[in-house]
Amino acid sequence: MTVRRIGLVVHGGRPEARAAEQTVHDWCAEHSVLCHDIDVWHDGGRRDAGSEVEAAGDPDLIVTLGGDGTFLRGARFAAEHDALVLGVDLGRVGFLTEVPAPFVRSALDAVVEDRLTVEHRMLLTLRASRRLEVPADIAELMRYGRRPPLPPPRVRTDCEAGDDWGVALNVTALNDIVVEKLARDRQVSVGVYLAGRLLASYSADALLVATPTGSTAYSFAAGGPVVSPRAEALVFTPVAPHMAFNRSVVAAPDEPVALRVLERSGQAAVTVDGQMRGVLDPGDWIGVYAAPRRLRAVRLGPMDFYGRLRERMNLTDAPAAVADGTPAPLWPVTTPPPGDLTHLALPPGPDGRPRPA
């Protein structure tokens, strides 16, 4: 593909990220590609994704240098401009990044030589009963490290108000949208609606709606299911609910999840991919939907999601299952698929190549 401009999102706290950043700048200079650092703080404030991407000159490719948190920030910019995003792995428990830091130069070569595939990941967006705001008296408590928070999301002027559908906010989430309590001594009480029907009213620490990509993040830590990132679904998971039913619910992508803060609840924070974006009062609500667009992530080889799941989560075998001392063998599947399975997207062969039809 033709790459005219690259936007860089760098984890500034890691020396190896700075070294990889220099490698990208050197590669860009050699290939006459413009390069611009984005996701930076200006004059003590944060800019929204649209402003950052505009300042970077609308890059064709976003390269993130860090872990999954850095990738999420880069994904926010890429989704705003429909750019490709390539994650360089400098994290510890990452599921989103693609290539190790030592291979960043060869990865960029592969992109410009069109030796890549584009993986489409589901995103979330939301509507709300009103604009979201971050009250000035709690902004300091929600600082990202020593840096200011992102601004509240803008209202999307290209969408209709929709009367009882609320206002459309300019928000995209790759992992999750969360409604959580603000006060440690008071849970949030929320009515949860799926596809327009009341599921239940919860009293909990938080309630979240995740994408399949985000199923291995906060939702997983709260006991939610692992969902293939290739799936299309909304995963609703309560966090520490005070009720017997504490299970996740997996909804279809055309079944939105609405969360209404109840009358006797405390205030609730709304976070998008881990970043606080506003506060809800009793009576306020948000509706979480599958976004019409998809994140376009660069893949340079087959995505071994389940192998990564076993490795990154340090999964161990049940003692009873390996009592005979023989570990579970690999399933190489080296022969072509039989006729009744050719319609399936089977995993690639051991050499990484597609299986013959």
CSV table of C-alpha atoms in Angstrom, one decimal:
chain,number,residue,atom,x,y,z
A,1,MET,CA,0.0,0.0,0.0
A,2,THR,CA,1.0,3.6,-0.5
A,3,VAL,CA,2.0,5.2,2.8
A,4,ARG,CA,2.5,9.0,2.6
A,5,ARG,CA,2.3,9.9,6.3
A,6,ILE,CA,2.7,8.0,9.6
A,7,GLY,CA,1.3,9.0,12.9
A,8,LEU,CA,3.2,7.7,16.0
A,9,VAL,CA,1.7,7.0,19.4
A,10,VAL,CA,4.5,6.3,21.8
A,11,HIS,CA,4.6,5.1,25.4
A,12,GLY,CA,7.0,7.8,26.6
A,13,GLY,CA,7.8,6.1,29.9
A,14,ARG,CA,9.8,3.2,28.3
A,15,PRO,CA,13.3,3.6,26.9
A,16,GLU,CA,12.7,0.8,24.4
A,17,ALA,CA,9.7,2.7,23.1
A,18,ARG,CA,11.9,5.7,22.5
A,19,ALA,CA,14.4,3.5,20.7
A,20,ALA,CA,11.7,2.1,18.5
A,21,GLU,CA,10.4,5.6,17.8
A,22,GLN,CA,13.8,6.6,16.4
A,23,THR,CA,13.8,3.5,14.2
A,24,VAL,CA,10.5,4.5,12.7
A,25,HIS,CA,11.7,8.1,12.1
A,26,ASP,CA,14.8,6.8,10.4
A,27,TRP,CA,12.7,4.5,8.2
A,28,CYS,CA,10.4,7.3,7.3
A,29,ALA,CA,13.4,9.5,6.3
A,30,GLU,CA,14.8,6.8,4.1
A,31,HIS,CA,11.5,6.2,2.3
A,32,SER,CA,10.4,9.9,2.1
A,33,VAL,CA,7.4,9.3,4.3
A,34,LEU,CA,6.2,12.1,6.6
A,35,CYS,CA,6.1,11.2,10.3
A,36,HIS,CA,4.3,13.0,13.1
A,37,ASP,CA,4.0,12.2,16.8
A,38,ILE,CA,0.5,12.3,18.1
A,39,ASP,CA,-1.3,11.8,21.4
A,40,VAL,CA,0.6,14.5,23.1
A,41,TRP,CA,-0.4,17.0,25.7
A,42,HIS,CA,-0.5,20.7,24.7
A,43,ASP,CA,-0.5,23.6,27.2
A,44,GLY,CA,-1.6,21.4,30.1
A,45,GLY,CA,-4.6,20.0,28.2
A,46,ARG,CA,-5.8,17.1,26.1
A,47,ARG,CA,-7.2,17.3,22.6
A,48,ASP,CA,-9.9,15.1,21.2
A,49,ALA,CA,-9.1,12.4,18.6
A,50,GLY,CA,-10.3,14.5,15.6
A,51,SER,CA,-8.0,17.4,16.6
A,52,GLU,CA,-5.0,15.2,17.2
A,53,VAL,CA,-5.4,13.4,13.8
A,54,GLU,CA,-5.9,16.8,12.0
A,55,ALA,CA,-2.8,18.1,13.7
A,56,ALA,CA,-0.9,15.0,12.5
A,57,GLY,CA,-1.9,15.8,8.9
A,58,ASP,CA,-4.4,12.9,8.5
A,59,PRO,CA,-1.9,9.9,8.5
A,60,ASP,CA,-2.5,6.8,6.4
A,61,LEU,CA,-1.0,4.6,9.0
A,62,ILE,CA,-1.0,4.9,12.8
A,63,VAL,CA,1.9,3.0,14.5
A,64,THR,CA,1.7,2.5,18.3
A,65,LEU,CA,4.8,1.7,20.3
A,66,GLY,CA,3.9,0.3,23.7
A,67,GLY,CA,1.4,-2.2,25.1
A,68,ASP,CA,-2.3,-2.6,24.8
A,69,GLY,CA,-3.0,0.8,26.5
A,70,THR,CA,-0.9,2.6,23.9
A,71,PHE,CA,-2.6,0.6,21.1
A,72,LEU,CA,-6.1,1.7,22.4
A,73,ARG,CA,-5.0,5.3,22.1
A,74,GLY,CA,-3.8,4.8,18.6
A,75,ALA,CA,-7.0,2.9,17.7
A,76,ARG,CA,-9.0,6.0,18.8
A,77,PHE,CA,-7.1,8.1,16.3
A,78,ALA,CA,-7.3,5.4,13.6
A,79,ALA,CA,-11.0,5.0,14.0
A,80,GLU,CA,-11.6,8.7,13.8
A,81,HIS,CA,-9.9,8.9,10.4
A,82,ASP,CA,-10.4,5.3,9.1
A,83,ALA,CA,-6.6,4.9,9.0
A,84,LEU,CA,-4.8,1.6,9.4
A,85,VAL,CA,-3.2,0.9,12.8
A,86,LEU,CA,-0.1,-1.2,13.5
A,87,GLY,CA,0.7,-2.2,17.0
A,88,VAL,CA,4.4,-2.7,18.1
A,89,ASP,CA,4.5,-4.9,21.2
A,90,LEU,CA,6.3,-3.5,24.2
A,91,GLY,CA,3.8,-4.7,26.8
A,92,ARG,CA,3.4,-7.6,29.2
A,93,VAL,CA,0.0,-9.1,28.8
A,94,GLY,CA,-0.9,-7.7,25.3
A,95,PHE,CA,-3.6,-9.1,23.0
A,96,LEU,CA,-3.8,-6.2,20.6
A,97,THR,CA,-0.3,-5.5,19.4
A,98,GLU,CA,1.1,-7.3,16.4
A,99,VAL,CA,4.9,-7.2,16.1
A,100,PRO,CA,7.9,-7.3,18.5
A,101,ALA,CA,9.9,-4.1,18.7
A,102,PRO,CA,13.0,-5.5,17.0
A,103,PHE,CA,11.0,-6.2,13.9
A,104,VAL,CA,9.4,-2.8,13.5
A,105,ARG,CA,11.5,-1.9,10.4
A,106,SER,CA,10.7,-5.2,8.6
A,107,ALA,CA,7.0,-4.7,9.6
A,108,LEU,CA,7.0,-1.2,7.9
A,109,ASP,CA,8.6,-2.8,4.8
A,110,ALA,CA,5.9,-5.4,4.7
A,111,VAL,CA,3.2,-2.7,4.9
A,112,VAL,CA,4.5,-0.7,1.9
A,113,GLU,CA,5.1,-3.9,-0.1
A,114,ASP,CA,1.5,-4.9,0.5
A,115,ARG,CA,2.5,-8.1,2.4
A,116,LEU,CA,-0.3,-7.7,4.9
A,117,THR,CA,-3.9,-8.5,5.7
A,118,VAL,CA,-6.4,-6.1,7.2
A,119,GLU,CA,-8.3,-7.3,10.2
A,120,HIS,CA,-11.6,-5.6,11.0
A,121,ARG,CA,-12.5,-5.2,14.7
A,122,MET,CA,-15.9,-4.2,16.0
A,123,LEU,CA,-16.2,-0.8,17.8
A,124,LEU,CA,-18.7,0.6,20.1
A,125,THR,CA,-20.4,4.0,20.1
A,126,LEU,CA,-23.0,5.6,22.4
A,127,ARG,CA,-26.0,7.9,22.8
A,128,ALA,CA,-26.8,9.6,26.0
A,129,SER,CA,-29.7,11.4,27.6
A,130,ARG,CA,-27.6,14.6,27.6
A,131,ARG,CA,-24.1,15.8,26.9
A,132,LEU,CA,-21.4,14.2,29.2
A,133,GLU,CA,-19.4,16.5,31.4
A,134,VAL,CA,-16.5,16.0,33.8
A,135,PRO,CA,-17.2,18.2,36.9
A,136,ALA,CA,-14.3,20.4,37.8
A,137,ASP,CA,-14.2,19.3,41.4
A,138,ILE,CA,-13.4,15.7,40.5
A,139,ALA,CA,-11.2,16.2,37.4
A,140,GLU,CA,-8.1,16.1,39.6
A,141,LEU,CA,-9.0,12.7,41.0
A,142,MET,CA,-9.3,11.2,37.5
A,143,ARG,CA,-6.0,12.4,36.1
A,144,TYR,CA,-4.2,9.9,33.9
A,145,GLY,CA,-0.9,9.7,35.9
A,146,ARG,CA,0.2,13.3,36.2
A,147,ARG,CA,-1.6,14.3,33.0
A,148,PRO,CA,-5.0,15.9,32.5
A,149,PRO,CA,-8.0,13.7,31.3
A,150,LEU,CA,-9.5,13.6,27.9
A,151,PRO,CA,-12.2,16.2,27.2
A,152,PRO,CA,-15.8,15.2,27.4
A,153,PRO,CA,-17.0,13.7,24.1
A,154,ARG,CA,-18.6,16.1,21.6
A,155,VAL,CA,-22.1,15.7,20.3
A,156,ARG,CA,-22.2,14.3,16.7
A,157,THR,CA,-23.9,17.0,14.7
A,158,ASP,CA,-24.3,14.6,11.7
A,159,CYS,CA,-26.8,12.4,13.6
A,160,GLU,CA,-30.4,13.2,14.4
A,161,ALA,CA,-31.3,13.9,18.0
A,162,GLY,CA,-33.9,11.2,17.9
A,163,ASP,CA,-36.2,12.5,20.7
A,164,ASP,CA,-36.3,9.7,23.3
A,165,TRP,CA,-33.2,8.2,21.6
A,166,GLY,CA,-31.0,10.9,23.2
A,167,VAL,CA,-28.0,12.7,21.6
A,168,ALA,CA,-25.3,10.9,19.6
A,169,LEU,CA,-21.9,11.3,21.1
A,170,ASN,CA,-18.7,11.3,19.1
A,171,VAL,CA,-17.2,8.2,20.9
A,172,THR,CA,-15.6,5.0,19.7
A,173,ALA,CA,-14.5,2.3,22.0
A,174,LEU,CA,-12.4,-0.8,21.0
A,175,ASN,CA,-12.5,-2.5,24.4
A,176,ASP,CA,-15.5,-1.3,26.5
A,177,ILE,CA,-17.8,1.4,27.8
A,178,VAL,CA,-18.3,1.3,31.6
A,179,VAL,CA,-20.6,2.9,34.1
A,180,GLU,CA,-19.0,2.7,37.5
A,181,LYS,CA,-19.4,4.2,41.0
A,182,LEU,CA,-17.6,7.4,42.0
A,183,ALA,CA,-17.8,7.0,45.7
A,184,ARG,CA,-16.1,4.1,47.3
A,185,ASP,CA,-18.7,3.7,50.0
A,186,ARG,CA,-21.7,3.7,47.6
A,187,GLN,CA,-22.5,1.4,44.8
A,188,VAL,CA,-24.2,2.5,41.6
A,189,SER,CA,-27.7,1.4,40.9
A,190,VAL,CA,-28.5,0.9,37.2
A,191,GLY,CA,-31.4,-0.5,35.2
A,192,VAL,CA,-30.0,-2.6,32.3
A,193,TYR,CA,-32.0,-2.9,29.1
A,194,LEU,CA,-31.1,-5.3,26.2
A,195,ALA,CA,-32.8,-4.7,22.9
A,196,GLY,CA,-35.3,-2.4,24.6
A,197,ARG,CA,-36.4,-4.8,27.3
A,198,LEU,CA,-35.5,-4.5,31.0
A,199,LEU,CA,-33.1,-7.3,31.9
A,200,ALA,CA,-32.7,-6.4,35.6
A,201,SER,CA,-31.8,-3.5,38.0
A,202,TYR,CA,-28.3,-3.9,39.4
A,203,SER,CA,-26.5,-2.5,42.4
A,204,ALA,CA,-22.9,-3.0,41.6
A,205,ASP,CA,-19.4,-1.5,41.5
A,206,ALA,CA,-19.7,-1.1,37.8
A,207,LEU,CA,-21.5,-2.4,34.7
A,208,LEU,CA,-19.7,-2.7,31.4
A,209,VAL,CA,-20.4,-3.4,27.8
A,210,ALA,CA,-17.4,-4.8,25.9
A,211,THR,CA,-16.6,-5.8,22.3
A,212,PRO,CA,-15.2,-9.2,21.6
A,213,THR,CA,-11.8,-7.5,21.5
A,214,GLY,CA,-12.5,-6.2,25.0
A,215,SER,CA,-13.7,-9.5,26.4
A,216,THR,CA,-10.1,-10.3,27.5
A,217,ALA,CA,-9.8,-6.9,29.4
A,218,TYR,CA,-11.9,-5.5,32.2
A,219,SER,CA,-14.8,-7.9,31.4
A,220,PHE,CA,-12.5,-10.9,31.7
A,221,ALA,CA,-11.2,-9.7,35.1
A,222,ALA,CA,-14.8,-9.4,36.2
A,223,GLY,CA,-15.6,-13.0,35.3
A,224,GLY,CA,-16.8,-12.4,31.8
A,225,PRO,CA,-16.4,-14.9,28.9
A,226,VAL,CA,-13.5,-14.9,26.4
A,227,VAL,CA,-14.9,-14.1,22.9
A,228,SER,CA,-13.1,-14.5,19.6
A,229,PRO,CA,-12.1,-11.0,18.4
A,230,ARG,CA,-13.5,-12.1,15.0
A,231,ALA,CA,-17.0,-12.4,16.5
A,232,GLU,CA,-19.7,-9.7,16.3
A,233,ALA,CA,-21.4,-9.2,19.7
A,234,LEU,CA,-21.9,-7.0,22.7
A,235,VAL,CA,-20.8,-8.5,26.0
A,236,PHE,CA,-22.6,-7.1,29.1
A,237,THR,CA,-20.8,-7.9,32.4
A,238,PRO,CA,-21.7,-6.7,35.9
A,239,VAL,CA,-18.8,-6.0,38.3
A,240,ALA,CA,-19.3,-7.1,41.9
A,241,PRO,CA,-23.2,-7.0,41.8
A,242,HIS,CA,-25.2,-7.3,45.0
A,243,MET,CA,-27.5,-9.9,43.6
A,244,ALA,CA,-27.6,-13.6,42.8
A,245,PHE,CA,-27.5,-13.2,39.0
A,246,ASN,CA,-23.9,-12.2,38.3
A,247,ARG,CA,-23.4,-13.6,34.9
A,248,SER,CA,-22.4,-11.9,31.6
A,249,VAL,CA,-24.9,-11.7,28.8
A,250,VAL,CA,-23.7,-11.9,25.2
A,251,ALA,CA,-26.0,-9.9,22.9
A,252,ALA,CA,-26.2,-9.7,19.1
A,253,PRO,CA,-24.6,-6.6,17.5
A,254,ASP,CA,-28.1,-5.2,16.6
A,255,GLU,CA,-29.3,-5.5,20.3
A,256,PRO,CA,-28.1,-2.3,22.0
A,257,VAL,CA,-27.5,-2.2,25.7
A,258,ALA,CA,-28.9,0.7,27.7
A,259,LEU,CA,-27.9,1.7,31.2
A,260,ARG,CA,-30.1,4.0,33.2
A,261,VAL,CA,-28.9,5.4,36.6
A,262,LEU,CA,-31.7,4.9,39.1
A,263,GLU,CA,-33.2,7.4,41.5
A,264,ARG,CA,-31.4,6.3,44.7
A,265,SER,CA,-28.1,5.7,43.1
A,266,GLY,CA,-25.0,7.7,43.6
A,267,GLN,CA,-23.3,9.5,40.7
A,268,ALA,CA,-21.7,7.3,38.1
A,269,ALA,CA,-18.6,7.8,36.0
A,270,VAL,CA,-18.6,6.9,32.3
A,271,THR,CA,-15.3,5.5,31.0
A,272,VAL,CA,-14.4,4.7,27.4
A,273,ASP,CA,-11.5,2.3,27.0
A,274,GLY,CA,-10.4,3.1,30.5
A,275,GLN,CA,-10.5,6.9,30.1
A,276,MET,CA,-13.1,8.8,32.1
A,277,ARG,CA,-15.3,10.9,29.8
A,278,GLY,CA,-18.2,12.1,31.9
A,279,VAL,CA,-20.5,11.7,34.9
A,280,LEU,CA,-24.1,10.6,35.1
A,281,ASP,CA,-26.6,11.7,37.7
A,282,PRO,CA,-29.7,9.7,38.8
A,283,GLY,CA,-32.1,9.7,35.9
A,284,ASP,CA,-29.4,9.9,33.2
A,285,TRP,CA,-28.8,7.1,30.8
A,286,ILE,CA,-26.5,5.9,28.0
A,287,GLY,CA,-27.2,3.5,25.2
A,288,VAL,CA,-24.3,1.5,23.8
A,289,TYR,CA,-24.4,0.3,20.2
A,290,ALA,CA,-22.2,-1.4,17.7
A,291,ALA,CA,-20.5,1.4,15.7
A,292,PRO,CA,-21.1,1.5,11.9
A,293,ARG,CA,-17.4,1.6,11.3
A,294,ARG,CA,-14.7,-1.0,12.1
A,295,LEU,CA,-11.1,-0.6,13.2
A,296,ARG,CA,-8.7,-1.6,10.5
A,297,ALA,CA,-5.7,-3.4,12.1
A,298,VAL,CA,-2.6,-4.5,10.2
A,299,ARG,CA,-1.8,-8.2,10.4
A,300,LEU,CA,1.4,-9.5,9.0
A,301,GLY,CA,0.7,-13.2,9.7
A,302,PRO,CA,-2.0,-15.4,11.1
A,303,MET,CA,-3.5,-14.3,14.4
A,304,ASP,CA,-3.0,-17.1,16.9
A,305,PHE,CA,-5.5,-15.7,19.4
A,306,TYR,CA,-6.0,-18.9,21.4
A,307,GLY,CA,-2.3,-19.7,21.5
A,308,ARG,CA,-1.8,-16.1,22.8
A,309,LEU,CA,-4.6,-16.6,25.3
A,310,ARG,CA,-2.9,-19.7,26.7
A,311,GLU,CA,0.5,-18.0,26.9
A,312,ARG,CA,-0.6,-14.5,28.2
A,313,MET,CA,-3.0,-15.9,30.8
A,314,ASN,CA,-0.5,-18.5,31.8
A,315,LEU,CA,-3.1,-21.2,31.5
A,316,THR,CA,-2.2,-24.5,33.2
A,317,ASP,CA,-3.6,-27.9,32.6
A,318,ALA,CA,-5.9,-29.6,35.2
A,319,PRO,CA,-3.8,-32.1,37.3
A,320,ALA,CA,-6.4,-34.8,36.6
A,321,ALA,CA,-6.1,-34.3,32.9
A,322,VAL,CA,-2.3,-34.8,32.8
A,323,ALA,CA,-2.1,-37.4,35.6
A,324,ASP,CA,-0.7,-40.0,33.1
A,325,GLY,CA,2.2,-37.7,32.4
A,326,THR,CA,1.4,-37.3,28.7
A,327,PRO,CA,0.8,-33.6,27.7
A,328,ALA,CA,-2.0,-32.8,25.3
A,329,PRO,CA,-0.5,-33.1,21.7
A,330,LEU,CA,-0.7,-30.3,19.2
A,331,TRP,CA,-3.3,-30.6,16.5
A,332,PRO,CA,-1.3,-29.8,13.4
A,333,VAL,CA,-4.1,-30.5,10.8
A,334,THR,CA,-1.7,-30.6,7.8
A,335,THR,CA,-4.0,-32.2,5.3
A,336,PRO,CA,-6.6,-30.3,3.2
A,337,PRO,CA,-10.0,-29.9,4.8
A,338,PRO,CA,-12.7,-32.4,3.7
A,339,GLY,CA,-15.5,-31.1,1.4
A,340,ASP,CA,-18.0,-30.6,4.2
A,341,LEU,CA,-15.6,-28.2,6.0
A,342,THR,CA,-14.3,-26.1,3.1
A,343,HIS,CA,-16.8,-23.3,3.9
A,344,LEU,CA,-15.2,-22.7,7.3
A,345,ALA,CA,-12.4,-20.3,8.1
A,346,LEU,CA,-10.0,-22.9,9.3
A,347,PRO,CA,-6.7,-21.9,10.9
A,348,PRO,CA,-3.7,-21.7,8.7
A,349,GLY,CA,-1.2,-24.6,8.4
A,350,PRO,CA,1.9,-24.9,10.6
A,351,ASP,CA,4.0,-22.9,8.1
A,352,GLY,CA,1.5,-20.0,8.4
A,353,ARG,CA,0.2,-20.4,4.9
A,354,PRO,CA,-3.5,-20.9,4.1
A,355,ARG,CA,-4.6,-24.5,3.8
A,356,PRO,CA,-5.3,-25.8,0.3
A,357,ALA,CA,-9.0,-26.0,-0.6
